[in-house]
Each structure stands twice: as C-alpha cells, then as structure tokens.
Amino acid sequence: MNPSLKEVVLPMISAEEIDARLCELAREIEAGFTGETLTLVCTLKGAVVFFVDLAKKLSMPLKMDFLEAASYGDAQNSSGIIKISKDLTNTITGEHVVLIEDIIDTGATLSQLRAHLLRQKPASFKICALLDKPSRRIVDDVTPDYVGFTIEDKFVLGYGLDYMQRYRNLPYIGTMQFVEASSS
Ligand code: IMP
Ligand code: MG
C-alpha cells in the first residue's frame, strides 16, 4: 500500500443492527427444524464471530464443527480455487447441517465447500451467510437459505471479516477508505 495513505474504517452496519438481525435469523432457522439436533459448521476464520453470536441465540441442541478453506488470490479478490486447509473433525453423515459463512461474493468458495460437505451425505444441508453480495456472483447455483444482510459491491471488514488479516475484532461491519496520511 502507498505509505502516504492511511486506513480509515467507515461504519456501515452497527453492532446493534447485527444483534437485532441475528435474533431474527435464529428464529428463522428454528422455524425450519422441529426438535432435531443441528450441526453448525463454521468456515474459519471469517465466520467465527457470527457463528458464536448466532449459536448463542439458537435454542435447539447443537453440535459445532469447523473447517477452513484457503483461497488463492490477493487481499481483496479470491482466485476462485480453494483448498480445504482444515477439515471437519466429526462426520456429518445423516446430520442436519447448517453451514455458516461470513460473506458470499462470487460464490466460488461456497460452491466448492458445499460439494465437499455433500459428499458425506448429511440428512439436510442449509447455508446461512451473514452477508451476501449478489451482484458479484459468478457461480449461479449458490443460493443461501438464510442471509443476514444483502449488500452492494463494496469491500467490507469487521465482525470476523478481515482486510489483510486485520480488523476481524471490530464489533461492527465497515468499509475501508484510504485517505492521505497528512490529512487528519
Ligand atoms: P467468494 O468465493 O468470491 O464468494 O469469496 C468468499 C470469501 O472471500 C469470503 O468467505 C471472504 O473470506 C472473502 N471476501 C469476499 N468479499 C469480502 C469482503 O468484502 N470483505 C472481506 N472478505 C471478503
Ligand atoms: Mg472467508
């Protein structure tokens, strides 16, 4: 990055708005299940904050598992090819699975993750994404069952999402602006 530029985060979705939407999402998910145990699968690292906050709002019995998909590409664009760098610990065969994603951009990551998980033949499989950027989609068969917020084509960070591995701990979602370091 140009050293004369400094990073400024512009708030976009507040912690309060996220919390309220997560309550609604939890009720939506509960309405689709009747007494079954769910397996919530978290995609590391971006979905981890969303995953934990949403899990605490769900009232049914839950199992949790984690996987990490490394995508080759630069800081803001994935190449579209993923590698599973950390797979699930437990089998999901016959389980009711909800995959928790941070954001769906081109859809390439999710399409490959879904194919990977469906090979284990879960009893049911749903996708829950905190953010969706439908205008960026290049894979047309990826439709999330639950979406927190539909957003326009902007690079976002915070609440688990990173910019060069930083900003994941922000309690809200923002966009990045680069301003001249000399300006205050
Ligand atoms: P896709 O394969 O193009 O759908 O990209 C999905 C992945 O790219 C997400 O899981 C994020 O890790 C990352 N990503 C896409 N858009 C953003 C963004 O605006 N901010 C941070 N990460 C993003
Ligand atoms: Mg990600």
mmCIF file with all atom_site columns, N, CA, C and O in Angstrom, residues 99-122:
data_model
loop_
_atom_site.group_PDB
_atom_site.id
_atom_site.type_symbol
_atom_site.label_atom_id
_atom_site.label_alt_id
_atom_site.label_comp_id
_atom_site.label_asym_id
_atom_site.label_entity_id
_atom_site.label_seq_id
_atom_site.pdbx_PDB_ins_code
_atom_site.Cartn_x
_atom_site.Cartn_y
_atom_site.Cartn_z
_atom_site.occupancy
_atom_site.B_iso_or_equiv
_atom_site.pdbx_formal_charge
_atom_site.auth_seq_id
_atom_site.auth_comp_id
_atom_site.auth_asym_id
_atom_site.auth_atom_id
_atom_site.pdbx_PDB_model_num
ATOM 1  N N  . LEU A 1 99  ? -24.400 -24.645 7.294  1.00 0.00 ? 99  LEU A N  1
ATOM 2  C CA . LEU A 1 99  ? -23.063 -24.095 7.059  1.00 0.00 ? 99  LEU A CA 1
ATOM 3  C C  . LEU A 1 99  ? -23.112 -22.587 7.284  1.00 0.00 ? 99  LEU A C  1
ATOM 4  O O  . LEU A 1 99  ? -23.941 -21.889 6.686  1.00 0.00 ? 99  LEU A O  1
ATOM 5  N N  . ILE A 1 100 ? -22.241 -22.109 8.154  1.00 0.00 ? 100 ILE A N  1
ATOM 6  C CA . ILE A 1 100 ? -22.231 -20.685 8.499  1.00 0.00 ? 100 ILE A CA 1
ATOM 7  C C  . ILE A 1 100 ? -21.071 -20.009 7.783  1.00 0.00 ? 100 ILE A C  1
ATOM 8  O O  . ILE A 1 100 ? -19.901 -20.328 8.025  1.00 0.00 ? 100 ILE A O  1
ATOM 9  N N  . GLU A 1 101 ? -21.405 -19.074 6.897  1.00 0.00 ? 101 GLU A N  1
ATOM 10 C CA . GLU A 1 101 ? -20.395 -18.352 6.103  1.00 0.00 ? 101 GLU A CA 1
ATOM 11 C C  . GLU A 1 101 ? -20.406 -16.870 6.468  1.00 0.00 ? 101 GLU A C  1
ATOM 12 O O  . GLU A 1 101 ? -21.454 -16.332 6.844  1.00 0.00 ? 101 GLU A O  1
ATOM 13 N N  . ASP A 1 102 ? -19.260 -16.233 6.307  1.00 0.00 ? 102 ASP A N  1
ATOM 14 C CA . ASP A 1 102 ? -19.216 -14.790 6.559  1.00 0.00 ? 102 ASP A CA 1
ATOM 15 C C  . ASP A 1 102 ? -19.866 -14.003 5.427  1.00 0.00 ? 102 ASP A C  1
ATOM 16 O O  . ASP A 1 102 ? -20.739 -13.181 5.654  1.00 0.00 ? 102 ASP A O  1
ATOM 17 N N  . ILE A 1 103 ? -19.417 -14.291 4.200  1.00 0.00 ? 103 ILE A N  1
ATOM 18 C CA . ILE A 1 103 ? -19.895 -13.477 3.070  1.00 0.00 ? 103 ILE A CA 1
ATOM 19 C C  . ILE A 1 103 ? -19.852 -14.306 1.793  1.00 0.00 ? 103 ILE A C  1
ATOM 20 O O  . ILE A 1 103 ? -18.940 -15.107 1.598  1.00 0.00 ? 103 ILE A O  1
ATOM 21 N N  . ILE A 1 104 ? -20.854 -14.120 0.962  1.00 0.00 ? 104 ILE A N  1
ATOM 22 C CA . ILE A 1 104 ? -20.843 -14.746 -0.363 1.00 0.00 ? 104 ILE A CA 1
ATOM 23 C C  . ILE A 1 104 ? -20.593 -13.638 -1.369 1.00 0.00 ? 104 ILE A C  1
ATOM 24 O O  . ILE A 1 104 ? -21.373 -12.680 -1.464 1.00 0.00 ? 104 ILE A O  1
ATOM 25 N N  . ASP A 1 105 ? -19.500 -13.804 -2.086 1.00 0.00 ? 105 ASP A N  1
ATOM 26 C CA . ASP A 1 105 ? -19.085 -12.795 -3.058 1.00 0.00 ? 105 ASP A CA 1
ATOM 27 C C  . ASP A 1 105 ? -19.313 -13.392 -4.448 1.00 0.00 ? 105 ASP A C  1
ATOM 28 O O  . ASP A 1 105 ? -20.439 -13.381 -4.948 1.00 0.00 ? 105 ASP A O  1
ATOM 29 N N  . THR A 1 106 ? -18.299 -13.995 -5.054 1.00 0.00 ? 106 THR A N  1
ATOM 30 C CA . THR A 1 106 ? -18.518 -14.646 -6.355 1.00 0.00 ? 106 THR A CA 1
ATOM 31 C C  . THR A 1 106 ? -19.308 -15.947 -6.203 1.00 0.00 ? 106 THR A C  1
ATOM 32 O O  . THR A 1 106 ? -19.916 -16.417 -7.160 1.00 0.00 ? 106 THR A O  1
ATOM 33 N N  . GLY A 1 107 ? -19.255 -16.539 -5.019 1.00 0.00 ? 107 GLY A N  1
ATOM 34 C CA . GLY A 1 107 ? -19.939 -17.810 -4.782 1.00 0.00 ? 107 GLY A CA 1
ATOM 35 C C  . GLY A 1 107 ? -19.024 -19.017 -5.002 1.00 0.00 ? 107 GLY A C  1
ATOM 36 O O  . GLY A 1 107 ? -19.407 -20.152 -4.705 1.00 0.00 ? 107 GLY A O  1
ATOM 37 N N  . ALA A 1 108 ? -17.808 -18.768 -5.493 1.00 0.00 ? 108 ALA A N  1
ATOM 38 C CA . ALA A 1 108 ? -16.892 -19.875 -5.829 1.00 0.00 ? 108 ALA A CA 1
ATOM 39 C C  . ALA A 1 108 ? -16.524 -20.692 -4.590 1.00 0.00 ? 108 ALA A C  1
ATOM 40 O O  . ALA A 1 108 ? -16.522 -21.924 -4.633 1.00 0.00 ? 108 ALA A O  1
ATOM 41 N N  . THR A 1 109 ? -16.217 -20.024 -3.484 1.00 0.00 ? 109 THR A N  1
ATOM 42 C CA . THR A 1 109 ? -15.827 -20.728 -2.259 1.00 0.00 ? 109 THR A CA 1
ATOM 43 C C  . THR A 1 109 ? -16.966 -21.630 -1.787 1.00 0.00 ? 109 THR A C  1
ATOM 44 O O  . THR A 1 109 ? -16.782 -22.821 -1.526 1.00 0.00 ? 109 THR A O  1
ATOM 45 N N  . LEU A 1 110 ? -18.140 -21.058 -1.697 1.00 0.00 ? 110 LEU A N  1
ATOM 46 C CA . LEU A 1 110 ? -19.280 -21.788 -1.159 1.00 0.00 ? 110 LEU A CA 1
ATOM 47 C C  . LEU A 1 110 ? -19.668 -22.971 -2.038 1.00 0.00 ? 110 LEU A C  1
ATOM 48 O O  . LEU A 1 110 ? -20.016 -24.046 -1.537 1.00 0.00 ? 110 LEU A O  1
ATOM 49 N N  . SER A 1 111 ? -19.592 -22.777 -3.328 1.00 0.00 ? 111 SER A N  1
ATOM 50 C CA . SER A 1 111 ? -19.940 -23.846 -4.256 1.00 0.00 ? 111 SER A CA 1
ATOM 51 C C  . SER A 1 111 ? -19.036 -25.061 -4.030 1.00 0.00 ? 111 SER A C  1
ATOM 52 O O  . SER A 1 111 ? -19.498 -26.205 -3.973 1.00 0.00 ? 111 SER A O  1
ATOM 53 N N  . GLN A 1 112 ? -17.726 -24.807 -3.840 1.00 0.00 ? 112 GLN A N  1
ATOM 54 C CA . GLN A 1 112 ? -16.779 -25.909 -3.631 1.00 0.00 ? 112 GLN A CA 1
ATOM 55 C C  . GLN A 1 112 ? -16.921 -26.505 -2.227 1.00 0.00 ? 112 GLN A C  1
ATOM 56 O O  . GLN A 1 112 ? -16.831 -27.718 -2.046 1.00 0.00 ? 112 GLN A O  1
ATOM 57 N N  . LEU A 1 113 ? -17.179 -25.655 -1.240 1.00 0.00 ? 113 LEU A N  1
ATOM 58 C CA . LEU A 1 113 ? -17.377 -26.159 0.129  1.00 0.00 ? 113 LEU A CA 1
ATOM 59 C C  . LEU A 1 113 ? -18.612 -27.039 0.204  1.00 0.00 ? 113 LEU A C  1
ATOM 60 O O  . LEU A 1 113 ? -18.621 -28.086 0.841  1.00 0.00 ? 113 LEU A O  1
ATOM 61 N N  . ARG A 1 114 ? -19.667 -26.593 -0.453 1.00 0.00 ? 114 ARG A N  1
ATOM 62 C CA . ARG A 1 114 ? -20.911 -27.363 -0.433 1.00 0.00 ? 114 ARG A CA 1
ATOM 63 C C  . ARG A 1 114 ? -20.697 -28.740 -1.065 1.00 0.00 ? 114 ARG A C  1
ATOM 64 O O  . ARG A 1 114 ? -21.113 -29.763 -0.505 1.00 0.00 ? 114 ARG A O  1
ATOM 65 N N  . ALA A 1 115 ? -20.017 -28.771 -2.229 1.00 0.00 ? 115 ALA A N  1
ATOM 66 C CA . ALA A 1 115 ? -19.743 -30.055 -2.887 1.00 0.00 ? 115 ALA A CA 1
ATOM 67 C C  . ALA A 1 115 ? -18.936 -30.964 -1.964 1.00 0.00 ? 115 ALA A C  1
ATOM 68 O O  . ALA A 1 115 ? -19.213 -32.163 -1.851 1.00 0.00 ? 115 ALA A O  1
ATOM 69 N N  . HIS A 1 116 ? -17.966 -30.380 -1.279 1.00 0.00 ? 116 HIS A N  1
ATOM 70 C CA . HIS A 1 116 ? -17.117 -31.146 -0.355 1.00 0.00 ? 116 HIS A CA 1
ATOM 71 C C  . HIS A 1 116 ? -17.963 -31.744 0.778  1.00 0.00 ? 116 HIS A C  1
ATOM 72 O O  . HIS A 1 116 ? -17.829 -32.923 1.118  1.00 0.00 ? 116 HIS A O  1
ATOM 73 N N  . LEU A 1 117 ? -18.848 -30.953 1.356  1.00 0.00 ? 117 LEU A N  1
ATOM 74 C CA . LEU A 1 117 ? -19.634 -31.413 2.507  1.00 0.00 ? 117 LEU A CA 1
ATOM 75 C C  . LEU A 1 117 ? -20.741 -32.387 2.080  1.00 0.00 ? 117 LEU A C  1
ATOM 76 O O  . LEU A 1 117 ? -21.052 -33.334 2.806  1.00 0.00 ? 117 LEU A O  1
ATOM 77 N N  . LEU A 1 118 ? -21.333 -32.157 0.908  1.00 0.00 ? 118 LEU A N  1
ATOM 78 C CA . LEU A 1 118 ? -22.425 -33.038 0.456  1.00 0.00 ? 118 LEU A CA 1
ATOM 79 C C  . LEU A 1 118 ? -21.938 -34.457 0.165  1.00 0.00 ? 118 LEU A C  1
ATOM 80 O O  . LEU A 1 118 ? -22.724 -35.404 0.206  1.00 0.00 ? 118 LEU A O  1
ATOM 81 N N  . ARG A 1 119 ? -20.639 -34.603 -0.098 1.00 0.00 ? 119 ARG A N  1
ATOM 82 C CA . ARG A 1 119 ? -20.084 -35.945 -0.311 1.00 0.00 ? 119 ARG A CA 1
ATOM 83 C C  . ARG A 1 119 ? -20.299 -36.845 0.901  1.00 0.00 ? 119 ARG A C  1
ATOM 84 O O  . ARG A 1 119 ? -20.381 -38.054 0.785  1.00 0.00 ? 119 ARG A O  1
ATOM 85 N N  . GLN A 1 120 ? -20.410 -36.239 2.078  1.00 0.00 ? 120 GLN A N  1
ATOM 86 C CA . GLN A 1 120 ? -20.624 -37.031 3.308  1.00 0.00 ? 120 GLN A CA 1
ATOM 87 C C  . GLN A 1 120 ? -22.090 -37.375 3.528  1.00 0.00 ? 120 GLN A C  1
ATOM 88 O O  . GLN A 1 120 ? -22.448 -37.974 4.539  1.00 0.00 ? 120 GLN A O  1
ATOM 89 N N  . LYS A 1 121 ? -22.963 -36.927 2.646  1.00 0.00 ? 121 LYS A N  1
ATOM 90 C CA . LYS A 1 121 ? -24.394 -37.225 2.711  1.00 0.00 ? 121 LYS A CA 1
ATOM 91 C C  . LYS A 1 121 ? -25.057 -36.857 4.045  1.00 0.00 ? 121 LYS A C  1
ATOM 92 O O  . LYS A 1 121 ? -25.537 -37.730 4.785  1.00 0.00 ? 121 LYS A O  1
ATOM 93 N N  . PRO A 1 122 ? -25.095 -35.559 4.352  1.00 0.00 ? 122 PRO A N  1
ATOM 94 C CA . PRO A 1 122 ? -25.874 -35.129 5.519  1.00 0.00 ? 122 PRO A CA 1
ATOM 95 C C  . PRO A 1 122 ? -27.363 -35.348 5.277  1.00 0.00 ? 122 PRO A C  1
ATOM 96 O O  . PRO A 1 122 ? -27.799 -35.424 4.124  1.00 0.00 ? 122 PRO A O  1
#
